[in-house]
Amino acid sequence: MERTEVAYAKLNLYLDVVGKRPDGFHDLKSVMHTVTLADTVTVNAKLADYSCITVEMIDSDIPGDERNLAYLAAEAFLEETGISAAVTVRVEKRIPDRAGLGGGSADCAATLRALNALFAYPLSKEALLSLGARLGSDVPFCILGGTRLCEGRGEKMTAYPMEDMHFVIAVPEDERVETPKAYALLDGAFDGYKNDDGALHEMLFSFFEEDGLDGIYNAFEGVILPMSPQAAALRSRFISLGARAAMMTGSGTAVFGVFDSEESARYAAEDIEGAFVCESAPPYEGK
Ligand code: C5P
């Protein structure tokens, strides 16, 4: 049996790091938004005496072994459900990796969704989300998609309806930053994170509701853009090409511009080599 899932990239429309936790992770306030730039994940599974997992990556140098989040997703799913199966995951890669677009998390989430559907939903949505949270901070959001305010490490989610938007995304070729390094830079930049007293929360909501995109914010920009001249230049370029807003996503270094129409997005993208034109993607349907 086989099932194909679309694995959407995510953008952070708002990302603040509000504290460092005893477990070494950070508490966030983040508005995540899925977009139609996507990988395609096809999962083939059949019951077997012994479990065996193969991950095939198309158009990607990422290895398909135990370091791959799709592999880890299949392994964790079989362990959690006690199912013994031969699983093959084929990932057609389009989302640039190590760019803040959540590509690995999207493939991980798509593998979990596909396996749960193929085996007639042995895991409830809650169980799937908590399994996802063990695999990566962004995975719970990537299981659901749409637009959500994500708190804690990212696993506490509130649906956050927003208008559909048109985006252009560009990734600087030589300025990839590993996520732990980006967090270490933030730790070094602050004496201590702001205490979350609820004021931030309120501000966030009023920004998005009353002022459209004026509230878009990414705490990582302050530490990543000064050392990423290409990303900083792309951000300015988007604004000069008529974007309503432009920002880096996640811990970088992909940058996105928000445009009023598909036409204006396409027009801007013509000027930027390797840019992706995409739009808001809806939440995933299904159980
Ligand atoms: O959870 P994930 O594997 O995506 O996290 C990658 C790294 O990013 C972690 O090892 C940690 O250094 C950092 N991180 C963090 N706080 C978060 C999410 C990620 O410190 N909420």
PDB file of N, CA, C and O in Angstrom, residues 100-130:
ATOM      1  N   GLY A 100      15.951  27.455   7.124  1.00  0.00           N
ATOM      2  CA  GLY A 100      14.896  28.026   7.971  1.00  0.00           C
ATOM      3  C   GLY A 100      13.511  27.798   7.411  1.00  0.00           C
ATOM      4  O   GLY A 100      12.531  28.377   7.883  1.00  0.00           O
ATOM      5  N   LEU A 101      13.411  26.904   6.401  1.00  0.00           N
ATOM      6  CA  LEU A 101      12.119  26.659   5.745  1.00  0.00           C
ATOM      7  C   LEU A 101      11.447  25.374   6.242  1.00  0.00           C
ATOM      8  O   LEU A 101      10.354  25.015   5.765  1.00  0.00           O
ATOM      9  N   GLY A 102      12.080  24.702   7.176  1.00  0.00           N
ATOM     10  CA  GLY A 102      11.446  23.532   7.805  1.00  0.00           C
ATOM     11  C   GLY A 102      11.321  22.326   6.886  1.00  0.00           C
ATOM     12  O   GLY A 102      10.442  21.489   7.104  1.00  0.00           O
ATOM     13  N   GLY A 103      12.198  22.192   5.903  1.00  0.00           N
ATOM     14  CA  GLY A 103      12.080  21.096   4.938  1.00  0.00           C
ATOM     15  C   GLY A 103      12.178  19.708   5.582  1.00  0.00           C
ATOM     16  O   GLY A 103      11.369  18.832   5.281  1.00  0.00           O
ATOM     17  N   GLY A 104      13.143  19.523   6.458  1.00  0.00           N
ATOM     18  CA  GLY A 104      13.315  18.225   7.126  1.00  0.00           C
ATOM     19  C   GLY A 104      12.110  17.908   8.005  1.00  0.00           C
ATOM     20  O   GLY A 104      11.611  16.778   8.022  1.00  0.00           O
ATOM     21  N   SER A 105      11.625  18.918   8.724  1.00  0.00           N
ATOM     22  CA  SER A 105      10.457  18.726   9.594  1.00  0.00           C
ATOM     23  C   SER A 105       9.212  18.404   8.755  1.00  0.00           C
ATOM     24  O   SER A 105       8.370  17.604   9.162  1.00  0.00           O
ATOM     25  N   ALA A 106       9.105  19.036   7.587  1.00  0.00           N
ATOM     26  CA  ALA A 106       7.951  18.794   6.710  1.00  0.00           C
ATOM     27  C   ALA A 106       7.960  17.350   6.209  1.00  0.00           C
ATOM     28  O   ALA A 106       6.914  16.687   6.186  1.00  0.00           O
ATOM     29  N   ASP A 107       9.150  16.838   5.830  1.00  0.00           N
ATOM     30  CA  ASP A 107       9.252  15.446   5.361  1.00  0.00           C
ATOM     31  C   ASP A 107       8.942  14.477   6.498  1.00  0.00           C
ATOM     32  O   ASP A 107       8.281  13.450   6.294  1.00  0.00           O
ATOM     33  N   CYS A 108       9.415  14.830   7.680  1.00  0.00           N
ATOM     34  CA  CYS A 108       9.173  14.009   8.876  1.00  0.00           C
ATOM     35  C   CYS A 108       7.669  13.933   9.148  1.00  0.00           C
ATOM     36  O   CYS A 108       7.100  12.845   9.332  1.00  0.00           O
ATOM     37  N   ALA A 109       7.022  15.085   9.136  1.00  0.00           N
ATOM     38  CA  ALA A 109       5.579  15.154   9.416  1.00  0.00           C
ATOM     39  C   ALA A 109       4.787  14.412   8.333  1.00  0.00           C
ATOM     40  O   ALA A 109       3.826  13.694   8.642  1.00  0.00           O
ATOM     41  N   ALA A 110       5.197  14.561   7.078  1.00  0.00           N
ATOM     42  CA  ALA A 110       4.476  13.904   5.979  1.00  0.00           C
ATOM     43  C   ALA A 110       4.595  12.382   6.105  1.00  0.00           C
ATOM     44  O   ALA A 110       3.629  11.650   5.853  1.00  0.00           O
ATOM     45  N   THR A 111       5.773  11.911   6.522  1.00  0.00           N
ATOM     46  CA  THR A 111       5.971  10.464   6.715  1.00  0.00           C
ATOM     47  C   THR A 111       5.050   9.960   7.827  1.00  0.00           C
ATOM     48  O   THR A 111       4.401   8.917   7.692  1.00  0.00           O
ATOM     49  N   LEU A 112       4.959  10.715   8.915  1.00  0.00           N
ATOM     50  CA  LEU A 112       4.072  10.311  10.022  1.00  0.00           C
ATOM     51  C   LEU A 112       2.610  10.294   9.575  1.00  0.00           C
ATOM     52  O   LEU A 112       1.866   9.354   9.863  1.00  0.00           O
ATOM     53  N   ARG A 113       2.192  11.355   8.860  1.00  0.00           N
ATOM     54  CA  ARG A 113       0.791  11.411   8.392  1.00  0.00           C
ATOM     55  C   ARG A 113       0.482  10.239   7.478  1.00  0.00           C
ATOM     56  O   ARG A 113      -0.559   9.602   7.576  1.00  0.00           O
ATOM     57  N   ALA A 114       1.421   9.958   6.548  1.00  0.00           N
ATOM     58  CA  ALA A 114       1.190   8.890   5.568  1.00  0.00           C
ATOM     59  C   ALA A 114       1.088   7.538   6.267  1.00  0.00           C
ATOM     60  O   ALA A 114       0.168   6.754   6.001  1.00  0.00           O
ATOM     61  N   LEU A 115       2.031   7.248   7.174  1.00  0.00           N
ATOM     62  CA  LEU A 115       2.021   5.939   7.842  1.00  0.00           C
ATOM     63  C   LEU A 115       0.762   5.772   8.691  1.00  0.00           C
ATOM     64  O   LEU A 115       0.147   4.704   8.705  1.00  0.00           O
ATOM     65  N   ASN A 116       0.368   6.846   9.373  1.00  0.00           N
ATOM     66  CA  ASN A 116      -0.821   6.740  10.222  1.00  0.00           C
ATOM     67  C   ASN A 116      -2.056   6.448   9.370  1.00  0.00           C
ATOM     68  O   ASN A 116      -2.900   5.627   9.743  1.00  0.00           O
ATOM     69  N   ALA A 117      -2.144   7.086   8.198  1.00  0.00           N
ATOM     70  CA  ALA A 117      -3.287   6.833   7.312  1.00  0.00           C
ATOM     71  C   ALA A 117      -3.208   5.425   6.726  1.00  0.00           C
ATOM     72  O   ALA A 117      -4.215   4.704   6.688  1.00  0.00           O
ATOM     73  N   LEU A 118      -2.016   5.004   6.290  1.00  0.00           N
ATOM     74  CA  LEU A 118      -1.878   3.679   5.659  1.00  0.00           C
ATOM     75  C   LEU A 118      -2.267   2.554   6.621  1.00  0.00           C
ATOM     76  O   LEU A 118      -2.823   1.541   6.199  1.00  0.00           O
ATOM     77  N   PHE A 119      -1.971   2.728   7.906  1.00  0.00           N
ATOM     78  CA  PHE A 119      -2.298   1.678   8.883  1.00  0.00           C
ATOM     79  C   PHE A 119      -3.618   1.967   9.613  1.00  0.00           C
ATOM     80  O   PHE A 119      -3.823   1.515  10.729  1.00  0.00           O
ATOM     81  N   ALA A 120      -4.491   2.762   8.974  1.00  0.00           N
ATOM     82  CA  ALA A 120      -5.847   3.031   9.491  1.00  0.00           C
ATOM     83  C   ALA A 120      -5.835   3.714  10.861  1.00  0.00           C
ATOM     84  O   ALA A 120      -6.603   3.358  11.752  1.00  0.00           O
ATOM     85  N   TYR A 121      -4.968   4.677  11.016  1.00  0.00           N
ATOM     86  CA  TYR A 121      -4.941   5.578  12.180  1.00  0.00           C
ATOM     87  C   TYR A 121      -4.808   4.876  13.540  1.00  0.00           C
ATOM     88  O   TYR A 121      -5.644   5.049  14.414  1.00  0.00           O
ATOM     89  N   PRO A 122      -3.712   4.125  13.726  1.00  0.00           N
ATOM     90  CA  PRO A 122      -3.479   3.555  15.064  1.00  0.00           C
ATOM     91  C   PRO A 122      -3.167   4.635  16.096  1.00  0.00           C
ATOM     92  O   PRO A 122      -3.358   4.416  17.292  1.00  0.00           O
ATOM     93  N   LEU A 123      -2.674   5.803  15.659  1.00  0.00           N
ATOM     94  CA  LEU A 123      -2.371   6.894  16.605  1.00  0.00           C
ATOM     95  C   LEU A 123      -3.401   8.010  16.457  1.00  0.00           C
ATOM     96  O   LEU A 123      -3.736   8.421  15.341  1.00  0.00           O
ATOM     97  N   SER A 124      -3.879   8.508  17.597  1.00  0.00           N
ATOM     98  CA  SER A 124      -4.772   9.672  17.580  1.00  0.00           C
ATOM     99  C   SER A 124      -3.971  10.888  17.123  1.00  0.00           C
ATOM    100  O   SER A 124      -2.730  10.858  17.131  1.00  0.00           O
ATOM    101  N   LYS A 125      -4.661  11.960  16.772  1.00  0.00           N
ATOM    102  CA  LYS A 125      -3.957  13.187  16.358  1.00  0.00           C
ATOM    103  C   LYS A 125      -3.013  13.646  17.476  1.00  0.00           C
ATOM    104  O   LYS A 125      -1.867  14.004  17.226  1.00  0.00           O
ATOM    105  N   GLU A 126      -3.489  13.575  18.729  1.00  0.00           N
ATOM    106  CA  GLU A 126      -2.659  14.012  19.866  1.00  0.00           C
ATOM    107  C   GLU A 126      -1.396  13.156  19.979  1.00  0.00           C
ATOM    108  O   GLU A 126      -0.308  13.661  20.223  1.00  0.00           O
ATOM    109  N   ALA A 127      -1.564  11.836  19.815  1.00  0.00           N
ATOM    110  CA  ALA A 127      -0.407  10.928  19.925  1.00  0.00           C
ATOM    111  C   ALA A 127       0.580  11.190  18.789  1.00  0.00           C
ATOM    112  O   ALA A 127       1.802  11.161  18.992  1.00  0.00           O
ATOM    113  N   LEU A 128       0.047  11.476  17.591  1.00  0.00           N
ATOM    114  CA  LEU A 128       0.927  11.760  16.448  1.00  0.00           C
ATOM    115  C   LEU A 128       1.708  13.056  16.691  1.00  0.00           C
ATOM    116  O   LEU A 128       2.909  13.140  16.412  1.00  0.00           O
ATOM    117  N   LEU A 129       1.018  14.056  17.261  1.00  0.00           N
ATOM    118  CA  LEU A 129       1.682  15.336  17.542  1.00  0.00           C
ATOM    119  C   LEU A 129       2.769  15.160  18.594  1.00  0.00           C
ATOM    120  O   LEU A 129       3.855  15.730  18.472  1.00  0.00           O
ATOM    121  N   SER A 130       2.494  14.361  19.625  1.00  0.00           N
ATOM    122  CA  SER A 130       3.537  14.240  20.652  1.00  0.00           C
ATOM    123  C   SER A 130       4.695  13.385  20.149  1.00  0.00           C
ATOM    124  O   SER A 130       5.853  13.643  20.493  1.00  0.00           O
TER     125      SER A 130
END
